[in-house]
mmCIF file of C-alpha atoms and ligand atoms in Angstrom:
data_model
loop_
_atom_site.group_PDB
_atom_site.id
_atom_site.type_symbol
_atom_site.label_atom_id
_atom_site.label_comp_id
_atom_site.label_asym_id
_atom_site.label_seq_id
_atom_site.Cartn_x
_atom_site.Cartn_y
_atom_site.Cartn_z
ATOM 1 C CA UNK K 1 3.301 23.958 -8.044
ATOM 2 C CA UNK K 2 2.380 27.618 -8.151
ATOM 3 C CA UNK K 3 5.137 29.935 -7.020
ATOM 4 C CA UNK K 4 4.702 30.937 -3.401
ATOM 5 C CA UNK K 5 2.918 27.868 -2.165
ATOM 6 C CA UNK K 6 4.754 25.821 0.414
ATOM 7 C CA UNK K 7 4.455 22.520 -1.402
ATOM 8 C CA UNK K 8 7.492 20.720 -2.675
ATOM 9 C CA UNK K 9 7.392 18.036 -5.360
ATOM 10 C CA UNK K 10 10.037 15.311 -5.140
ATOM 11 C CA UNK K 11 10.195 12.850 -8.021
ATOM 12 C CA UNK K 12 11.474 9.280 -7.873
ATOM 13 C CA UNK K 13 11.574 6.400 -10.353
ATOM 14 C CA UNK K 14 9.173 3.607 -9.574
ATOM 15 C CA UNK K 15 6.985 2.458 -6.725
ATOM 16 C CA UNK K 16 9.838 0.833 -4.770
ATOM 17 C CA UNK K 17 11.919 3.995 -4.804
ATOM 18 C CA UNK K 18 8.851 5.922 -3.720
ATOM 19 C CA UNK K 19 8.264 3.654 -0.731
ATOM 20 C CA UNK K 20 11.940 3.892 0.253
ATOM 21 C CA UNK K 21 11.930 7.679 0.013
ATOM 22 C CA UNK K 22 8.738 7.834 2.090
ATOM 23 C CA UNK K 23 10.174 5.468 4.719
ATOM 24 C CA UNK K 24 13.320 7.574 4.943
ATOM 25 C CA UNK K 25 11.271 10.725 5.544
ATOM 26 C CA UNK K 26 9.097 9.040 8.172
ATOM 27 C CA UNK K 27 12.187 7.735 10.010
ATOM 28 C CA UNK K 28 13.804 11.180 9.851
ATOM 29 C CA UNK K 29 10.724 12.780 11.424
ATOM 30 C CA UNK K 30 10.689 10.141 14.152
ATOM 31 C CA UNK K 31 14.403 10.701 14.829
ATOM 32 C CA UNK K 32 13.899 14.479 14.953
ATOM 33 C CA UNK K 33 11.442 14.189 17.828
ATOM 34 C CA UNK K 34 12.973 12.722 20.969
ATOM 35 C CA UNK K 35 9.610 12.739 22.725
ATOM 36 C CA UNK K 36 6.222 11.190 21.930
ATOM 37 C CA UNK K 37 5.733 10.895 18.159
ATOM 38 C CA UNK K 38 2.359 10.923 16.351
ATOM 39 C CA UNK K 39 1.995 9.572 12.834
ATOM 40 C CA UNK K 40 -1.246 9.748 10.890
ATOM 41 C CA UNK K 41 -1.442 6.943 8.321
ATOM 42 C CA UNK K 42 -3.447 6.857 5.094
ATOM 43 C CA UNK K 43 -5.570 4.173 3.513
ATOM 44 C CA UNK K 44 -6.029 3.045 -0.061
ATOM 45 C CA UNK K 45 -3.371 1.141 -1.967
ATOM 46 C CA UNK K 46 -0.661 3.841 -2.244
ATOM 47 C CA UNK K 47 0.959 3.365 1.197
ATOM 48 C CA UNK K 48 1.055 -0.452 1.108
ATOM 49 C CA UNK K 49 4.666 -0.732 -0.051
ATOM 50 C CA UNK K 50 5.754 1.754 2.583
ATOM 51 C CA UNK K 51 3.994 -0.298 5.258
ATOM 52 C CA UNK K 52 5.631 -3.471 3.920
ATOM 53 C CA UNK K 53 9.011 -1.796 4.121
ATOM 54 C CA UNK K 54 8.405 -0.657 7.709
ATOM 55 C CA UNK K 55 7.731 -4.294 8.592
ATOM 56 C CA UNK K 56 11.188 -5.399 7.414
ATOM 57 C CA UNK K 57 14.040 -5.717 9.920
ATOM 58 C CA UNK K 58 16.072 -2.958 8.295
ATOM 59 C CA UNK K 59 13.361 -0.397 9.026
ATOM 60 C CA UNK K 60 11.475 -1.962 11.937
ATOM 61 C CA UNK K 61 14.551 -1.899 14.149
ATOM 62 C CA UNK K 62 14.980 1.843 13.607
ATOM 63 C CA UNK K 63 11.578 2.705 15.093
ATOM 64 C CA UNK K 64 11.342 3.390 18.850
ATOM 65 C CA UNK K 65 7.964 1.651 19.000
ATOM 66 C CA UNK K 66 7.219 2.537 22.621
ATOM 67 C CA UNK K 67 7.015 6.231 21.908
ATOM 68 C CA UNK K 68 5.433 6.275 18.451
ATOM 69 C CA UNK K 69 1.639 6.553 18.177
ATOM 70 C CA UNK K 70 -0.229 5.617 15.003
ATOM 71 C CA UNK K 71 -3.468 7.264 13.867
ATOM 72 C CA UNK K 72 -5.428 7.090 10.604
ATOM 73 C CA UNK K 73 -6.568 10.028 8.469
ATOM 74 C CA UNK K 74 -9.805 8.482 7.294
ATOM 75 C CA UNK K 75 -11.726 5.268 7.640
ATOM 76 C CA UNK K 76 -14.359 3.372 5.745
ATOM 77 C CA UNK K 77 -17.321 2.722 8.085
ATOM 78 C CA UNK K 78 -16.932 -1.066 8.065
ATOM 79 C CA UNK K 79 -15.997 -3.440 10.905
ATOM 80 C CA UNK K 80 -12.435 -3.344 12.217
ATOM 81 C CA UNK K 81 -11.624 -6.706 10.629
ATOM 82 C CA UNK K 82 -13.236 -5.984 7.255
ATOM 83 C CA UNK K 83 -10.752 -6.158 4.342
ATOM 84 C CA UNK K 84 -11.856 -2.626 3.361
ATOM 85 C CA UNK K 85 -10.892 -1.187 6.750
ATOM 86 C CA UNK K 86 -7.892 1.137 6.325
ATOM 87 C CA UNK K 87 -6.394 0.638 9.787
ATOM 88 C CA UNK K 88 -6.847 -3.141 9.487
ATOM 89 C CA UNK K 89 -4.606 -3.026 6.424
ATOM 90 C CA UNK K 90 -1.884 -1.094 8.275
ATOM 91 C CA UNK K 91 -2.215 -3.369 11.315
ATOM 92 C CA UNK K 92 -1.946 -6.521 9.258
ATOM 93 C CA UNK K 93 1.048 -5.350 7.253
ATOM 94 C CA UNK K 94 3.187 -3.787 9.959
ATOM 95 C CA UNK K 95 1.640 -2.417 13.128
ATOM 96 C CA UNK K 96 0.493 -5.598 14.824
ATOM 97 C CA UNK K 97 3.987 -7.113 14.603
ATOM 98 C CA UNK K 98 5.681 -4.288 16.446
ATOM 99 C CA UNK K 99 3.532 -1.516 17.903
ATOM 100 C CA UNK K 100 2.176 -1.739 21.460
ATOM 101 C CA UNK K 101 -1.633 -2.042 21.228
ATOM 102 C CA UNK K 102 -2.062 1.157 23.279
ATOM 103 C CA UNK K 103 -0.148 3.107 20.603
ATOM 104 C CA UNK K 104 -2.507 2.093 17.770
ATOM 105 C CA UNK K 105 -5.434 4.508 17.459
ATOM 106 C CA UNK K 106 -8.032 3.255 14.967
ATOM 107 C CA UNK K 107 -11.153 5.223 14.082
ATOM 108 C CA UNK K 108 -13.873 3.218 15.897
ATOM 109 C CA UNK K 109 -16.443 1.662 13.582
ATOM 110 C CA UNK K 110 -18.378 -0.264 16.228
ATOM 111 C CA UNK K 111 -20.463 2.851 16.934
ATOM 112 C CA UNK K 112 -24.150 3.310 16.046
ATOM 113 C CA UNK K 113 -23.289 5.538 13.094
ATOM 114 C CA UNK K 114 -20.392 7.424 11.439
ATOM 115 C CA UNK K 115 -21.262 10.677 13.284
ATOM 116 C CA UNK K 116 -20.775 8.972 16.633
ATOM 117 C CA UNK K 117 -17.524 7.477 15.407
ATOM 118 C CA UNK K 118 -16.299 10.935 14.341
ATOM 119 C CA UNK K 119 -17.149 12.403 17.782
ATOM 120 C CA UNK K 120 -15.338 9.588 19.557
ATOM 121 C CA UNK K 121 -12.212 9.909 17.445
ATOM 122 C CA UNK K 122 -12.190 13.667 17.829
ATOM 123 C CA UNK K 123 -12.318 13.223 21.632
ATOM 124 C CA UNK K 124 -9.485 10.713 21.445
ATOM 125 C CA UNK K 125 -7.349 13.094 19.381
ATOM 126 C CA UNK K 126 -8.066 15.992 21.748
ATOM 127 C CA UNK K 127 -7.184 13.879 24.783
ATOM 128 C CA UNK K 128 -3.936 12.808 23.110
ATOM 129 C CA UNK K 129 -3.112 16.393 22.132
ATOM 130 C CA UNK K 130 -4.059 17.698 25.558
ATOM 131 C CA UNK K 131 -6.121 20.663 24.342
ATOM 132 C CA UNK K 132 -9.357 21.401 22.483
ATOM 133 C CA UNK K 133 -7.830 23.955 20.140
ATOM 134 C CA UNK K 134 -4.994 23.359 17.712
ATOM 135 C CA UNK K 135 -1.998 25.572 18.289
ATOM 136 C CA UNK K 136 -0.019 26.187 15.079
ATOM 137 C CA UNK K 137 3.159 26.275 17.155
ATOM 138 C CA UNK K 138 2.497 22.763 18.463
ATOM 139 C CA UNK K 139 1.390 20.417 15.645
ATOM 140 C CA UNK K 140 -0.857 17.470 16.419
ATOM 141 C CA UNK K 141 1.104 15.078 14.198
ATOM 142 C CA UNK K 142 4.746 14.675 13.225
ATOM 143 C CA UNK K 143 3.812 13.150 9.870
ATOM 144 C CA UNK K 144 0.496 12.890 8.021
ATOM 145 C CA UNK K 145 0.517 10.479 5.079
ATOM 146 C CA UNK K 146 -1.856 11.267 2.231
ATOM 147 C CA UNK K 147 -3.004 9.817 -1.072
ATOM 148 C CA UNK K 148 -4.952 11.330 -3.929
ATOM 149 C CA UNK K 149 -7.970 9.804 -5.635
ATOM 150 C CA UNK K 150 -8.996 10.102 -9.297
ATOM 151 C CA UNK K 151 -11.424 12.956 -8.534
ATOM 152 C CA UNK K 152 -8.825 14.842 -6.482
ATOM 153 C CA UNK K 153 -10.105 13.699 -3.096
ATOM 154 C CA UNK K 154 -7.728 13.094 -0.258
ATOM 155 C CA UNK K 155 -8.452 11.272 3.014
ATOM 156 C CA UNK K 156 -12.289 11.153 2.649
ATOM 157 C CA UNK K 157 -12.569 14.806 1.683
ATOM 158 C CA UNK K 158 -14.392 14.745 -1.632
ATOM 159 C CA UNK K 159 -14.901 17.645 -4.071
ATOM 160 C CA UNK K 160 -17.975 19.768 -3.226
ATOM 161 C CA UNK K 161 -18.636 17.909 0.009
ATOM 162 C CA UNK K 162 -19.392 20.089 3.071
ATOM 163 C CA UNK K 163 -16.724 18.158 5.043
ATOM 164 C CA UNK K 164 -14.141 20.001 2.983
ATOM 165 C CA UNK K 165 -15.221 23.362 4.374
ATOM 166 C CA UNK K 166 -15.196 22.244 8.006
ATOM 167 C CA UNK K 167 -13.151 24.716 10.033
ATOM 168 C CA UNK K 168 -13.933 23.777 13.657
ATOM 169 C CA UNK K 169 -14.358 20.011 13.918
ATOM 170 C CA UNK K 170 -11.292 17.771 13.777
ATOM 171 C CA UNK K 171 -13.174 14.694 12.545
ATOM 172 C CA UNK K 172 -16.456 14.445 10.634
ATOM 173 C CA UNK K 173 -18.689 11.813 9.071
ATOM 174 C CA UNK K 174 -19.151 11.604 5.318
ATOM 175 C CA UNK K 175 -22.397 9.850 4.508
ATOM 176 C CA UNK K 176 -21.640 9.107 0.854
ATOM 177 C CA UNK K 177 -18.295 8.350 -0.720
ATOM 178 C CA UNK K 178 -17.910 9.706 -4.259
ATOM 179 C CA UNK K 179 -15.671 6.843 -5.363
ATOM 180 C CA UNK K 180 -15.354 3.143 -4.527
ATOM 181 C CA UNK K 181 -15.738 1.666 -2.024
ATOM 182 C CA UNK K 182 -19.162 3.252 -1.660
ATOM 183 C CA UNK K 183 -19.432 2.997 2.103
ATOM 184 C CA UNK K 184 -19.840 5.889 4.560
ATOM 185 C CA UNK K 185 -16.574 7.374 5.728
ATOM 186 C CA UNK K 186 -15.153 9.107 8.779
ATOM 187 C CA UNK K 187 -12.441 11.620 8.020
ATOM 188 C CA UNK K 188 -10.127 14.070 9.657
ATOM 189 C CA UNK K 189 -10.735 17.608 8.413
ATOM 190 C CA UNK K 190 -8.308 19.946 6.665
ATOM 191 C CA UNK K 191 -7.376 21.804 9.901
ATOM 192 C CA UNK K 192 -6.656 18.552 11.774
ATOM 193 C CA UNK K 193 -4.705 16.941 8.931
ATOM 194 C CA UNK K 194 -2.790 20.163 8.379
ATOM 195 C CA UNK K 195 -1.633 20.347 11.983
ATOM 196 C CA UNK K 196 1.611 18.483 11.357
ATOM 197 C CA UNK K 197 5.310 18.974 10.889
ATOM 198 C CA UNK K 198 5.136 17.203 7.530
ATOM 199 C CA UNK K 199 2.297 16.209 5.229
ATOM 200 C CA UNK K 200 3.550 13.541 2.839
ATOM 201 C CA UNK K 201 1.615 12.653 -0.298
ATOM 202 C CA UNK K 202 2.511 9.446 -2.110
ATOM 203 C CA UNK K 203 1.541 9.402 -5.782
ATOM 204 C CA UNK K 204 2.475 6.503 -7.983
ATOM 205 C CA UNK K 205 1.404 4.859 -11.247
ATOM 206 C CA UNK K 206 0.387 6.217 -14.661
ATOM 207 C CA UNK K 207 -3.283 6.120 -13.660
ATOM 208 C CA UNK K 208 -2.593 9.069 -11.337
ATOM 209 C CA UNK K 209 -1.300 11.256 -14.162
ATOM 210 C CA UNK K 210 -4.647 12.942 -15.009
ATOM 211 C CA UNK K 211 -5.356 13.968 -11.431
ATOM 212 C CA UNK K 212 -1.748 14.960 -10.761
ATOM 213 C CA UNK K 213 -1.827 17.151 -13.875
ATOM 214 C CA UNK K 214 -4.859 18.958 -12.457
ATOM 215 C CA UNK K 215 -3.142 19.460 -9.101
ATOM 216 C CA UNK K 216 0.086 20.700 -10.668
ATOM 217 C CA UNK K 217 -1.852 23.090 -12.864
ATOM 218 C CA UNK K 218 -3.271 24.587 -9.700
ATOM 219 C CA UNK K 219 -6.835 23.274 -9.762
ATOM 220 C CA UNK K 220 -8.258 23.618 -6.294
ATOM 221 C CA UNK K 221 -9.202 19.973 -5.743
ATOM 222 C CA UNK K 222 -9.248 18.742 -2.122
ATOM 223 C CA UNK K 223 -5.737 17.262 -2.350
ATOM 224 C CA UNK K 224 -4.449 20.643 -3.496
ATOM 225 C CA UNK K 225 -6.206 22.388 -0.619
ATOM 226 C CA UNK K 226 -4.669 20.069 1.950
ATOM 227 C CA UNK K 227 -1.433 21.439 3.293
ATOM 228 C CA UNK K 228 0.636 21.334 6.420
ATOM 229 C CA UNK K 229 1.406 24.135 8.850
ATOM 230 C CA UNK K 230 4.969 22.797 8.400
ATOM 231 C CA UNK K 231 6.223 21.122 5.218
ATOM 232 C CA UNK K 232 3.998 19.715 2.468
ATOM 233 C CA UNK K 233 5.767 17.157 0.307
ATOM 234 C CA UNK K 234 4.433 15.488 -2.814
ATOM 235 C CA UNK K 235 6.469 12.357 -3.402
ATOM 236 C CA UNK K 236 5.757 11.418 -6.996
ATOM 237 C CA UNK K 237 6.738 8.413 -9.070
ATOM 238 C CA UNK K 238 7.842 9.629 -12.524
ATOM 239 C CA UNK K 239 5.225 7.390 -14.153
ATOM 240 C CA UNK K 240 2.549 9.657 -12.639
ATOM 241 C CA UNK K 241 4.119 12.902 -13.852
ATOM 242 C CA UNK K 242 2.663 14.836 -16.769
ATOM 243 C CA UNK K 243 5.053 14.851 -19.767
ATOM 244 C CA UNK K 244 5.753 18.547 -19.595
ATOM 245 C CA UNK K 245 6.348 18.840 -15.872
ATOM 246 C CA UNK K 246 9.693 20.152 -14.771
ATOM 247 C CA UNK K 247 10.764 20.168 -11.149
ATOM 248 C CA UNK K 248 10.735 23.678 -9.712
HETATM 249 C C1 LIG N 301 -9.265 5.710 1.269
HETATM 250 C C2 LIG N 301 -8.146 6.701 1.314
HETATM 251 C C3 LIG N 301 -8.137 7.640 0.124
HETATM 252 C C4 LIG N 301 -6.951 7.238 -0.709
HETATM 253 C C5 LIG N 301 -7.081 7.752 -2.113
HETATM 254 C C6 LIG N 301 -6.023 7.140 -2.996
HETATM 255 O O1 LIG N 301 -9.855 5.412 2.283
HETATM 256 O O2 LIG N 301 -9.490 5.189 0.164
HETATM 257 O O3 LIG N 301 -7.791 7.186 2.474
HETATM 258 O O4 LIG N 301 -8.115 8.985 0.357
HETATM 259 O O5 LIG N 301 -5.772 7.710 -0.133
HETATM 260 O O6 LIG N 301 -8.326 7.384 -2.613
HETATM 261 O O7 LIG N 301 -6.257 5.772 -3.047
HETATM 262 P P1 LIG N 301 -5.243 4.748 -3.704
HETATM 263 O O8 LIG N 301 -4.014 4.860 -2.906
HETATM 264 O O9 LIG N 301 -5.907 3.416 -3.549
HETATM 265 O O10 LIG N 301 -5.079 5.181 -5.103
#
């Protein structure tokens, strides 16, 4: 990463090691906060192994489920039980086994349209946070998980989309996705996602190498623009690293 930016790249070997390293960081953030914890999950395929790990006894028993709240950074505008629904995936793999229902905060998709869904989720986040303005000294989330798509998008913030420039709203609708699945999306904005103690990207697999190369070379794709008011960590499987990259 460019000198002076607050991102840190941590490399690991293989998808299993990546999931373990991510789980360790999530557990450390939970342990560091003795009060109510807020975790913002991500969709797509990258976090699946982490979610599977959190469902195992070794990890599940370390989570104080009563005081951890689970949100989602973006959602596909499909019914809650649709296989494409991001929160449905997290619920199926680990949340529904252990988390109290009141601590699971899905983006509602039973609304008339994605705009209404975005307004409702923004109200829910503001009620949870207890204020209408984000205070940099008091982050909304303890951890925000992120992935990166082939065009450099993250959450549902796509290159050249107006949602990327949103500075006031916490959640917005995105009428057209730029990559599959081509369904409308609802996404948290850069200020809302960035209001966290730790933003944790998970990048794994050789197919991520082209986009990771662009990010590491400093191209201002959405995933590069996303950063935390606290720590921003890129957890990268070596298979996704460009040949010439050296850890700085
Ligand atoms: C989504 C995601 C999206 C995802 C990236 C990476 O709804 O698809 O939230 O931002 O994180 O596209 O996706 P993969 O993990 O499937 O590569």
